Amino acid sequence: MKKFFSSLGSFLLKVWKTICANKKTLVGFFIFVFFILIAIFGPMIFPYDPSTHGLNYFEAPSWDHPLGTDEAGRDIFRQLIDGTRDILSIALLTSAIAVTFGTLLGVISGYAGGWLDRIIQIVSNLFLSIPSLPVLLMLSAIFNISNSFFFALTLAAFSWAGLCRAVRSQIMSLKERDFILICKVMNVSKMKIIMTELIPNIASYILINFIVIIRNAIIGSVGIMMLGLADFQPSNWGAMLFRAKANITSIKALSLFLSPAVCIALIQTGSILLSNGLDETLNPKLKKN
Amino acid sequence: MEKDYIFELKDVTIDYKMKMFSLRANDQVSINLERGKITALVGESGSGKTTLATSLLNCVSEPGEITGGNVLFHSKDGTTLDVAKLSGEDLRLFRWAKVSMVFQGSQSALNPVMTIGAQFAETMKEHDRRFTKEQIKAKSEEVLGIVNLDPDRVLSMYPHELSGGMKQRVMIAFSLLLDPEFIILDEPTTALDVITQDYIFNILKDINVKRGISMLLLTHDIAIVSKYADYIGVMYGGKLMEFGDVYSVFEKKSHPYTEGLIKATPSLICDISEIESIPGHSPSFMEKVSGCLFNPRCKYAKEECSKEVPEMYEISSDHCARCFRAKKKGESHGE
Amino acid sequence: MANRLLELQKVNVVFSKRGEFMKGDHKFHVLKDVDFHIDEGEIVAVVGESGCGKTTMGKVITGLQAPTSGKVIFQGVDITKAFSNKKEYRNAVQFIQQDSYAALNPVKTIYGSLSTAILAANKKVKRDEMEELMRGYLSDVGLKPAELYLYKYPHQLSGGQRQRILMARALALNPKIIVADEPVSMIDVSLRVSILSLMAKLNKEKKISFVYITHDLATARFIANQGRISVMYLGQIMEEGPVETLISSPEHPYTKALIAAVPIPDPKKSRNSKPIPIRNMKLMSLEHRKDCCPFYDRCPHFHDECLAGDIEYQQKGDVKIKCNLDLDNEGKE
């Protein structure tokens, strides 16, 4: 048990060193942590009350309502905080699903080769060639996307294939490398080769892709919400933008429009910085000298 | 008798400037290269021989910089240039026309999507726009002829269609395009087989003798040097350790490192029991060695070796070495 | 007679290259009818130019490349057919590659790489025994103290140290044969001999047989001075015999050419050397080889019979030569 904690400690230290190695990573990391903290603790400190009496709509920012109120008189600031949890959980879930499937299928496809590879490639090509937006429009007409899990699943369906192909090609080049050949000579089992030799070599690549998919999922989910395709969660930033769109002609809706937009831009910047920074630190090819 | 030198390097120092510190790749190297001869620089990876050679073209790779000394080039028309101070148009006219280079790993030196002919034409045009198509064709055919390649075939080929030996010959032809006076050869035969290696060196020797082009050969293979070079310079950790006429150096190995290198090279006729490696490892630029750089690995090392840095001591008019033992030898020689 | 460890019998490896449209695939032999054997405690050097199939032969011996036809016999059992003693064979034949950096997993420490090998040999090794074992293997290859190396990553070590690590990793499987494919070609000249001497030492002390694959006759002579040399050319063994005999009096025209091409590190001797006895500089590619002597287009003794099908080996003392020249008379000329 003691050994476990000491190894965990050294692992965390390594993670921290990686983060500090690059200013971009550090800034991106703190932006992310900031939003995650808001998602977790925000609603406890500033609980959001969706009930409305409709009287004080589009109020200007005040001490009570720091960012003003929306078209139904609800507090925008508290809505924003409430929406953070929703948007982050969808993005994380999407990324987790996409990365799991993408990596798993990519590794199998790249390592096994043969008919298995061909089938996986056909499926992933199919997903890559389907235009996502029209399909999402169609889907939303048929189904009512009513919870975050299905939402994430739909988004993940359109993001795993690219990762799968990239992982496949990485595995294919890695498995011909000398240190894998030597494992075959030493009679190391396939499962062990994959888990202890191949995966650690693409771990940083997968991590970076995890962040990239989070970024895409945020944009994706906001887009879908903004188009009004899924309206189960009115405090979602996309939903806020959707409502701002309806009142876009009025200057009063500016706060309703700007607050989620700025937050989206900020979290996007954070994820770009984080993924680029990690790429520079972890990917030796980009390293100078 | 005063010798006719094509290059005179005096105290050339090259530093790689990093953010936090700078690495000294070459430390006050002085070396004179005689016109019409092949001079070889021998050294292991990290000895600074390639960096020194690139200073002759003033193209030390970033972030390296010539921070001291002169690189004097005496052209056969009588003019003298300090290459280290050339820039802009002058440098462009100097490179390739006066001094050219055959790079290590010719694989990557050729553009994979252009035919050999097109690359030849581009290089010539780059240098002087006035070259006509006929001139370019005639010159390309001439240089390919020198390296025994069939111009009609090779000029229309792409790099990937050539074998390793052919590619290296194309690179040599490439370096001859603008009639240089001097060619730098950086490990010209590393990835090649012995038979091809022998063939290419015979071509190079031919170019050297018949056309009077001086050469600087960078290699780690001391056997090659003994067969083809006229002068040999031995580099270690960015410093020139021994320099001299090939016969003289092989006969009176005056630096323990030279001796070690020759002893570490097995051949087909040597006594195997005499072969031994040099203990220890090559110095890295990061660690500081006080006194003579080689003293931690030297079997003759004495106390003074770790305290004082030896100078270049003359052994004979054609031979000098950076070792205290050579100093004593040189003195007794002088008496 | 010494104990025969491993034998290749008439091994062929055929690769196919996608041919032009509608013409079908083009098949060519990378190895053609290769007979090769290695005994216990022996060092055999396999010498040849790039593309002669020597690396492929190394892969066949280590089981990385299945022969298209022919037998690989390990301790009397044809392992291309029998799977029962596969683990035994896999552990007994180890491979050391040229590029020591590529041969180690870049994201693992030396400890990690070695533990994979130790566990591959014996799953039951416990954590605390592991380090003790590693210490032993590292000291066998001259890396002491072990602490300096165990927790480093491959890029933190020098080429010579990494090559020693590869050697230690191979030792961890208690091998009987180590196939070393150009183990010193990427190492500094001043250290090459020390790696070769290490191999010779392991051969002597641990009775491990070595197959030393190289393009460099001089190092082959150095390491295998008591053993044999096999000279390969375009997928076939042209000449095979004891090192000193073969180098001092080569019989096959190709071996002669190869030996003539090796420079001698002494200007007085090397300058007087004669030109290489060869008609043509161009090395034929494997794909164009015909069913006759592969050296016919470069051989100075070429005559029409050379084109008439496969050449048989002839025996002269301890040396076998794949050539149809009348060697006894040739020598007297």
GROMACS .gro file of N, CA and C in nm, chain C residues 193-318:
model
  378
  817VAL      N    1   3.564  -0.258  -3.093
  817VAL     CA    2   3.637  -0.377  -3.056
  817VAL      C    3   3.595  -0.425  -2.917
  818SER      N    4   3.562  -0.332  -2.828
  818SER     CA    5   3.525  -0.375  -2.694
  818SER      C    6   3.393  -0.452  -2.696
  819ILE      N    7   3.300  -0.412  -2.782
  819ILE     CA    8   3.175  -0.486  -2.794
  819ILE      C    9   3.201  -0.625  -2.854
  820LEU      N   10   3.286  -0.628  -2.956
  820LEU     CA   11   3.317  -0.757  -3.018
  820LEU      C   12   3.387  -0.849  -2.918
  821SER      N   13   3.477  -0.789  -2.838
  821SER     CA   14   3.547  -0.871  -2.738
  821SER      C   15   3.450  -0.925  -2.634
  822LEU      N   16   3.350  -0.841  -2.601
  822LEU     CA   17   3.248  -0.886  -2.506
  822LEU      C   18   3.175  -1.009  -2.561
  823MET      N   19   3.142  -1.004  -2.691
  823MET     CA   20   3.075  -1.119  -2.750
  823MET      C   21   3.165  -1.242  -2.744
  824ALA      N   22   3.293  -1.222  -2.773
  824ALA     CA   23   3.387  -1.335  -2.768
  824ALA      C   24   3.396  -1.390  -2.626
  825LYS      N   25   3.391  -1.299  -2.528
  825LYS     CA   26   3.400  -1.341  -2.388
  825LYS      C   27   3.277  -1.424  -2.349
  826LEU      N   28   3.159  -1.374  -2.388
  826LEU     CA   29   3.037  -1.447  -2.355
  826LEU      C   30   3.038  -1.585  -2.422
  827ASN      N   31   3.094  -1.587  -2.543
  827ASN     CA   32   3.103  -1.713  -2.615
  827ASN      C   33   3.190  -1.813  -2.536
  828LYS      N   34   3.299  -1.764  -2.484
  828LYS     CA   35   3.393  -1.850  -2.414
  828LYS      C   36   3.337  -1.893  -2.278
  829GLU      N   37   3.290  -1.793  -2.201
  829GLU     CA   38   3.252  -1.822  -2.063
  829GLU      C   39   3.117  -1.891  -2.051
  830LYS      N   40   3.022  -1.849  -2.135
  830LYS     CA   41   2.888  -1.905  -2.120
  830LYS      C   42   2.855  -2.005  -2.229
  831LYS      N   43   2.952  -2.033  -2.315
  831LYS     CA   44   2.932  -2.130  -2.423
  831LYS      C   45   2.813  -2.093  -2.512
  832ILE      N   46   2.793  -1.963  -2.531
  832ILE     CA   47   2.686  -1.921  -2.621
  832ILE      C   48   2.741  -1.915  -2.762
  833SER      N   49   2.666  -1.974  -2.856
  833SER     CA   50   2.709  -1.965  -2.995
  833SER      C   51   2.664  -1.831  -3.053
  834PHE      N   52   2.746  -1.776  -3.141
  834PHE     CA   53   2.709  -1.649  -3.203
  834PHE      C   54   2.702  -1.663  -3.354
  835VAL      N   55   2.597  -1.604  -3.411
  835VAL     CA   56   2.594  -1.584  -3.555
  835VAL      C   57   2.616  -1.434  -3.573
  836TYR      N   58   2.730  -1.398  -3.624
  836TYR     CA   59   2.765  -1.257  -3.638
  836TYR      C   60   2.744  -1.215  -3.784
  837ILE      N   61   2.640  -1.134  -3.804
  837ILE     CA   62   2.605  -1.091  -3.940
  837ILE      C   63   2.669  -0.956  -3.965
  838THR      N   64   2.744  -0.943  -4.073
  838THR     CA   65   2.814  -0.817  -4.096
  838THR      C   66   2.848  -0.796  -4.242
  839HIS      N   67   2.882  -0.673  -4.276
  839HIS     CA   68   2.935  -0.646  -4.410
  839HIS      C   69   3.086  -0.629  -4.401
  840ASP      N   70   3.139  -0.632  -4.280
  840ASP     CA   71   3.277  -0.594  -4.256
  840ASP      C   72   3.363  -0.717  -4.228
  841LEU      N   73   3.439  -0.756  -4.329
  841LEU     CA   74   3.521  -0.877  -4.316
  841LEU      C   75   3.623  -0.865  -4.201
  842ALA      N   76   3.675  -0.745  -4.180
  842ALA     CA   77   3.780  -0.729  -4.080
  842ALA      C   78   3.728  -0.759  -3.940
  843THR      N   79   3.608  -0.709  -3.906
  843THR     CA   80   3.555  -0.740  -3.773
  843THR      C   81   3.513  -0.887  -3.766
  844ALA      N   82   3.470  -0.942  -3.879
  844ALA     CA   83   3.433  -1.084  -3.880
  844ALA      C   84   3.555  -1.168  -3.848
  845ARG      N   85   3.668  -1.130  -3.905
  845ARG     CA   86   3.791  -1.203  -3.878
  845ARG      C   87   3.829  -1.189  -3.731
  846PHE      N   88   3.806  -1.069  -3.678
  846PHE     CA   89   3.843  -1.044  -3.539
  846PHE      C   90   3.763  -1.130  -3.443
  847ILE      N   91   3.631  -1.134  -3.462
  847ILE     CA   92   3.549  -1.205  -3.363
  847ILE      C   93   3.548  -1.355  -3.385
  848ALA      N   94   3.551  -1.396  -3.511
  848ALA     CA   95   3.534  -1.539  -3.537
  848ALA      C   96   3.668  -1.604  -3.568
  849ASN      N   97   3.776  -1.558  -3.505
  849ASN     CA   98   3.906  -1.607  -3.550
  849ASN      C   99   3.927  -1.756  -3.527
  850GLN      N  100   3.845  -1.816  -3.443
  850GLN     CA  101   3.851  -1.962  -3.430
  850GLN      C  102   3.736  -2.029  -3.507
  851GLY      N  103   3.646  -1.947  -3.557
  851GLY     CA  104   3.523  -2.005  -3.613
  851GLY      C  105   3.521  -2.007  -3.765
  852ARG      N  106   3.401  -1.994  -3.817
  852ARG     CA  107   3.383  -2.003  -3.961
  852ARG      C  108   3.328  -1.873  -4.017
  853ILE      N  109   3.345  -1.857  -4.147
  853ILE     CA  110   3.283  -1.745  -4.218
  853ILE      C  111   3.198  -1.801  -4.331
  854SER      N  112   3.080  -1.745  -4.347
  854SER     CA  113   2.996  -1.775  -4.463
  854SER      C  114   2.987  -1.649  -4.546
  855VAL      N  115   3.024  -1.658  -4.672
  855VAL     CA  116   3.016  -1.541  -4.759
  855VAL      C  117   2.889  -1.552  -4.842
  856MET      N  118   2.802  -1.453  -4.829
  856MET     CA  119   2.675  -1.458  -4.902
  856MET      C  120   2.673  -1.360  -5.018
  857TYR      N  121   2.604  -1.399  -5.123
  857TYR     CA  122   2.588  -1.310  -5.236
  857TYR      C  123   2.452  -1.336  -5.299
  858LEU      N  124   2.371  -1.234  -5.308
  858LEU     CA  125   2.237  -1.244  -5.367
  858LEU      C  126   2.160  -1.367  -5.322
  859GLY      N  127   2.152  -1.385  -5.192
  859GLY     CA  128   2.065  -1.489  -5.139
  859GLY      C  129   2.126  -1.628  -5.133
  860GLN      N  130   2.252  -1.640  -5.170
  860GLN     CA  131   2.314  -1.773  -5.165
  860GLN      C  132   2.447  -1.767  -5.091
  861ILE      N  133   2.482  -1.878  -5.029
  861ILE     CA  134   2.614  -1.884  -4.966
  861ILE      C  135   2.713  -1.925  -5.073
  862MET      N  136   2.813  -1.839  -5.098
  862MET     CA  137   2.907  -1.865  -5.205
  862MET      C  138   3.028  -1.945  -5.158
  863GLU      N  139   3.069  -1.916  -5.036
  863GLU     CA  140   3.186  -1.985  -4.985
  863GLU      C  141   3.174  -1.993  -4.834
  864GLU      N  142   3.215  -2.103  -4.778
  864GLU     CA  143   3.206  -2.118  -4.633
  864GLU      C  144   3.324  -2.200  -4.583
  865GLY      N  145   3.388  -2.152  -4.478
  865GLY     CA  146   3.500  -2.228  -4.424
  865GLY      C  147   3.563  -2.159  -4.306
  866PRO      N  148   3.669  -2.218  -4.251
  866PRO     CA  149   3.738  -2.159  -4.137
  866PRO      C  150   3.793  -2.021  -4.173
  867VAL      N  151   3.786  -1.928  -4.077
  867VAL     CA  152   3.817  -1.789  -4.104
  867VAL      C  153   3.954  -1.768  -4.168
  868GLU      N  154   4.058  -1.819  -4.103
  868GLU     CA  155   4.193  -1.788  -4.152
  868GLU      C  156   4.217  -1.844  -4.292
  869THR      N  157   4.172  -1.968  -4.317
  869THR     CA  158   4.188  -2.027  -4.449
  869THR      C  159   4.119  -1.942  -4.554
  870LEU      N  160   3.995  -1.903  -4.521
  870LEU     CA  161   3.914  -1.833  -4.618
  870LEU      C  162   3.972  -1.695  -4.650
  871ILE      N  163   4.026  -1.628  -4.548
  871ILE     CA  164   4.077  -1.493  -4.573
  871ILE      C  165   4.218  -1.496  -4.633
  872SER      N  166   4.299  -1.590  -4.592
  872SER     CA  167   4.434  -1.592  -4.648
  872SER      C  168   4.436  -1.653  -4.787
  873SER      N  169   4.350  -1.750  -4.814
  873SER     CA  170   4.347  -1.805  -4.950
  873SER      C  171   4.203  -1.825  -4.995
  874PRO      N  172   4.138  -1.715  -5.033
  874PRO     CA  173   4.000  -1.727  -5.081
  874PRO      C  174   3.995  -1.800  -5.214
  875GLU      N  175   3.890  -1.877  -5.235
  875GLU     CA  176   3.879  -1.954  -5.358
  875GLU      C  177   3.776  -1.895  -5.453
  876HIS      N  178   3.664  -1.856  -5.398
  876HIS     CA  179   3.557  -1.808  -5.486
  876HIS      C  180   3.592  -1.670  -5.539
  877PRO      N  181   3.567  -1.645  -5.669
  877PRO     CA  182   3.600  -1.514  -5.726
  877PRO      C  183   3.535  -1.398  -5.651
  878TYR      N  184   3.415  -1.420  -5.596
  878TYR     CA  185   3.350  -1.312  -5.523
  878TYR      C  186   3.423  -1.283  -5.392
  879THR      N  187   3.459  -1.388  -5.322
  879THR     CA  188   3.533  -1.369  -5.196
  879THR      C  189   3.663  -1.295  -5.223
  880LYS      N  190   3.727  -1.331  -5.334
  880LYS     CA  191   3.851  -1.262  -5.370
  880LYS      C  192   3.828  -1.113  -5.389
  881ALA      N  193   3.721  -1.082  -5.460
  881ALA     CA  194   3.691  -0.941  -5.486
  881ALA      C  195   3.663  -0.868  -5.354
  882LEU      N  196   3.586  -0.933  -5.268
  882LEU     CA  197   3.547  -0.873  -5.141
  882LEU      C  198   3.671  -0.844  -5.057
  883ILE      N  199   3.760  -0.939  -5.052
  883ILE     CA  200   3.881  -0.923  -4.970
  883ILE      C  201   3.971  -0.814  -5.029
  884ALA      N  202   3.977  -0.809  -5.162
  884ALA     CA  203   4.060  -0.707  -5.225
  884ALA      C  204   4.007  -0.567  -5.197
  885ALA      N  205   3.877  -0.557  -5.172
  885ALA     CA  206   3.817  -0.425  -5.154
  885ALA      C  207   3.835  -0.370  -5.013
  886VAL      N  208   3.873  -0.454  -4.918
  886VAL     CA  209   3.885  -0.407  -4.780
  886VAL      C  210   4.017  -0.332  -4.763
  887PRO      N  211   4.012  -0.204  -4.729
  887PRO     CA  212   4.137  -0.129  -4.716
  887PRO      C  213   4.213  -0.169  -4.589
  888ILE      N  214   4.343  -0.159  -4.597
  888ILE     CA  215   4.429  -0.194  -4.484
  888ILE      C  216   4.475  -0.064  -4.418
  889PRO      N  217   4.462  -0.053  -4.286
  889PRO     CA  218   4.496   0.074  -4.223
  889PRO      C  219   4.647   0.095  -4.210
  890ASP      N  220   4.715   0.097  -4.322
  890ASP     CA  221   4.858   0.125  -4.325
  890ASP      C  222   4.891   0.176  -4.465
  891PRO      N  223   4.927   0.302  -4.476
  891PRO     CA  224   4.942   0.360  -4.610
  891PRO      C  225   5.046   0.287  -4.694
  892LYS      N  226   5.146   0.231  -4.633
  892LYS     CA  227   5.250   0.167  -4.713
  892LYS      C  228   5.197   0.044  -4.783
  893LYS      N  229   5.110  -0.029  -4.713
  893LYS     CA  230   5.058  -0.151  -4.773
  893LYS      C  231   4.938  -0.123  -4.862
  894SER      N  232   4.848  -0.034  -4.814
  894SER     CA  233   4.722  -0.018  -4.886
  894SER      C  234   4.741   0.048  -5.022
  895ARG      N  235   4.845   0.131  -5.038
  895ARG     CA  236   4.859   0.202  -5.166
  895ARG      C  237   4.901   0.110  -5.279
  896ASN      N  238   4.967   0.001  -5.243
  896ASN     CA  239   5.016  -0.087  -5.349
  896ASN      C  240   4.914  -0.192  -5.389
  897SER      N  241   4.796  -0.187  -5.326
  897SER     CA  242   4.701  -0.295  -5.352
  897SER      C  243   4.653  -0.289  -5.497
  898LYS      N  244   4.622  -0.406  -5.547
  898LYS     CA  245   4.580  -0.418  -5.687
  898LYS      C  246   4.432  -0.380  -5.699
  899PRO      N  247   4.389  -0.347  -5.819
  899PRO     CA  248   4.246  -0.321  -5.837
  899PRO      C  249   4.163  -0.446  -5.812
  900ILE      N  250   4.039  -0.424  -5.778
  900ILE     CA  251   3.951  -0.536  -5.744
  900ILE      C  252   3.926  -0.622  -5.867
  901PRO      N  253   3.949  -0.754  -5.857
  901PRO     CA  254   3.925  -0.841  -5.973
  901PRO      C  255   3.777  -0.861  -5.998
  902ILE      N  256   3.722  -0.774  -6.078
  902ILE     CA  257   3.578  -0.779  -6.101
  902ILE      C  258   3.552  -0.715  -6.236
  903ARG      N  259   3.452  -0.766  -6.309
  903ARG     CA  260   3.431  -0.714  -6.444
  903ARG      C  261   3.335  -0.597  -6.446
  904ASN      N  262   3.246  -0.592  -6.349
  904ASN     CA  263   3.133  -0.502  -6.358
  904ASN      C  264   3.104  -0.451  -6.218
  905MET      N  265   3.087  -0.320  -6.202
  905MET     CA  266   3.067  -0.265  -6.069
  905MET      C  267   2.924  -0.281  -6.021
  906LYS      N  268   2.834  -0.304  -6.115
  906LYS     CA  269   2.694  -0.295  -6.079
  906LYS      C  270   2.645  -0.424  -6.011
  907LEU      N  271   2.588  -0.408  -5.894
  907LEU     CA  272   2.532  -0.521  -5.822
  907LEU      C  273   2.391  -0.546  -5.877
  908MET      N  274   2.370  -0.668  -5.923
  908MET     CA  275   2.238  -0.703  -5.976
  908MET      C  276   2.136  -0.699  -5.863
  909SER      N  277   2.014  -0.661  -5.894
  909SER     CA  278   1.915  -0.666  -5.787
  909SER      C  279   1.859  -0.807  -5.778
  910LEU      N  280   1.811  -0.842  -5.659
  910LEU     CA  281   1.761  -0.977  -5.635
  910LEU      C  282   1.654  -1.018  -5.735
  911GLU      N  283   1.575  -0.919  -5.773
  911GLU     CA  284   1.462  -0.951  -5.861
  911GLU      C  285   1.505  -1.001  -5.998
  912HIS      N  286   1.624  -0.959  -6.039
  912HIS     CA  287   1.668  -0.995  -6.173
  912HIS      C  288   1.757  -1.118  -6.177
  913ARG      N  289   1.779  -1.178  -6.060
  913ARG     CA  290   1.871  -1.291  -6.061
  913ARG      C  291   1.814  -1.408  -6.139
  914LYS      N  292   1.899  -1.473  -6.214
  914LYS     CA  293   1.854  -1.588  -6.292
  914LYS      C  294   1.891  -1.716  -6.217
  915ASP      N  295   1.844  -1.827  -6.271
  915ASP     CA  296   1.873  -1.956  -6.208
  915ASP      C  297   2.011  -2.005  -6.251
  916CYS      N  298   2.112  -1.930  -6.217
  916CYS     CA  299   2.247  -1.974  -6.248
  916CYS      C  300   2.337  -1.910  -6.144
  917CYS      N  301   2.465  -1.910  -6.168
  917CYS     CA  302   2.554  -1.846  -6.072
  917CYS      C  303   2.518  -1.698  -6.062
  918PRO      N  304   2.487  -1.647  -5.942
  918PRO     CA  305   2.444  -1.507  -5.931
  918PRO      C  306   2.557  -1.408  -5.961
  919PHE      N  307   2.679  -1.456  -5.960
  919PHE     CA  308   2.794  -1.365  -5.974
  919PHE      C  309   2.842  -1.358  -6.119
  920TYR      N  310   2.769  -1.426  -6.210
  920TYR     CA  311   2.824  -1.441  -6.346
  920TYR      C  312   2.854  -1.309  -6.415
  921ASP      N  313   2.772  -1.206  -6.387
  921ASP     CA  314   2.789  -1.082  -6.462
  921ASP      C  315   2.909  -0.999  -6.414
  922ARG      N  316   2.965  -1.035  -6.300
  922ARG     CA  317   3.078  -0.957  -6.250
  922ARG      C  318   3.207  -1.040  -6.244
  923CYS      N  319   3.192  -1.170  -6.260
  923CYS     CA  320   3.304  -1.261  -6.238
  923CYS      C  321   3.409  -1.249  -6.349
  924PRO      N  322   3.535  -1.237  -6.312
  924PRO     CA  323   3.640  -1.228  -6.414
  924PRO      C  324   3.666  -1.362  -6.484
  925HIS      N  325   3.620  -1.473  -6.425
  925HIS     CA  326   3.644  -1.604  -6.485
  925HIS      C  327   3.520  -1.657  -6.555
  926PHE      N  328   3.431  -1.565  -6.591
  926PHE     CA  329   3.303  -1.608  -6.647
  926PHE      C  330   3.321  -1.691  -6.775
  927HIS      N  331   3.249  -1.801  -6.783
  927HIS     CA  332   3.242  -1.877  -6.909
  927HIS      C  333   3.101  -1.930  -6.923
  928ASP      N  334   3.070  -1.984  -7.039
  928ASP     CA  335   2.930  -2.017  -7.072
  928ASP      C  336   2.865  -2.113  -6.974
  929GLU      N  337   2.943  -2.202  -6.918
  929GLU     CA  338   2.884  -2.301  -6.827
  929GLU      C  339   2.821  -2.235  -6.703
  930CYS      N  340   2.871  -2.117  -6.670
  930CYS     CA  341   2.820  -2.048  -6.552
  930CYS      C  342   2.670  -2.020  -6.564
  931LEU      N  343   2.621  -2.011  -6.687
  931LEU     CA  344   2.480  -1.978  -6.707
  931LEU      C  345   2.392  -2.102  -6.709
  932ALA      N  346   2.455  -2.219  -6.708
  932ALA     CA  347   2.378  -2.343  -6.725
  932ALA      C  348   2.327  -2.394  -6.591
  933GLY      N  349   2.232  -2.324  -6.537
  933GLY     CA  350   2.165  -2.374  -6.418
  933GLY      C  351   2.245  -2.354  -6.290
  934ASP      N  352   2.188  -2.412  -6.184
  934ASP     CA  353   2.243  -2.393  -6.051
  934ASP      C  354   2.382  -2.457  -6.040
  935ILE      N  355   2.470  -2.390  -5.966
  935ILE     CA  356   2.606  -2.440  -5.949
  935ILE      C  357   2.611  -2.525  -5.822
  936GLU      N  358   2.681  -2.638  -5.831
  936GLU     CA  359   2.697  -2.724  -5.713
  936GLU      C  360   2.811  -2.673  -5.625
  937TYR      N  361   2.806  -2.711  -5.498
  937TYR     CA  362   2.919  -2.678  -5.410
  937TYR      C  363   3.031  -2.776  -5.437
  938GLN      N  364   3.154  -2.729  -5.432
  938GLN     CA  365   3.266  -2.823  -5.431
  938GLN      C  366   3.344  -2.805  -5.301
  939GLN      N  367   3.396  -2.915  -5.255
  939GLN     CA  368   3.465  -2.915  -5.126
  939GLN      C  369   3.615  -2.910  -5.148
  940LYS      N  370   3.681  -2.821  -5.078
  940LYS     CA  371   3.827  -2.819  -5.085
  940LYS      C  372   3.879  -2.804  -4.943
  941GLY      N  373   3.924  -2.913  -4.888
  941GLY     CA  374   3.963  -2.911  -4.748
  941GLY      C  375   3.841  -2.884  -4.661
  942ASP      N  376   3.848  -2.784  -4.574
  942ASP     CA  377   3.735  -2.750  -4.488
  942ASP      C  378   3.640  -2.653  -4.554
   0.00000   0.00000   0.00000
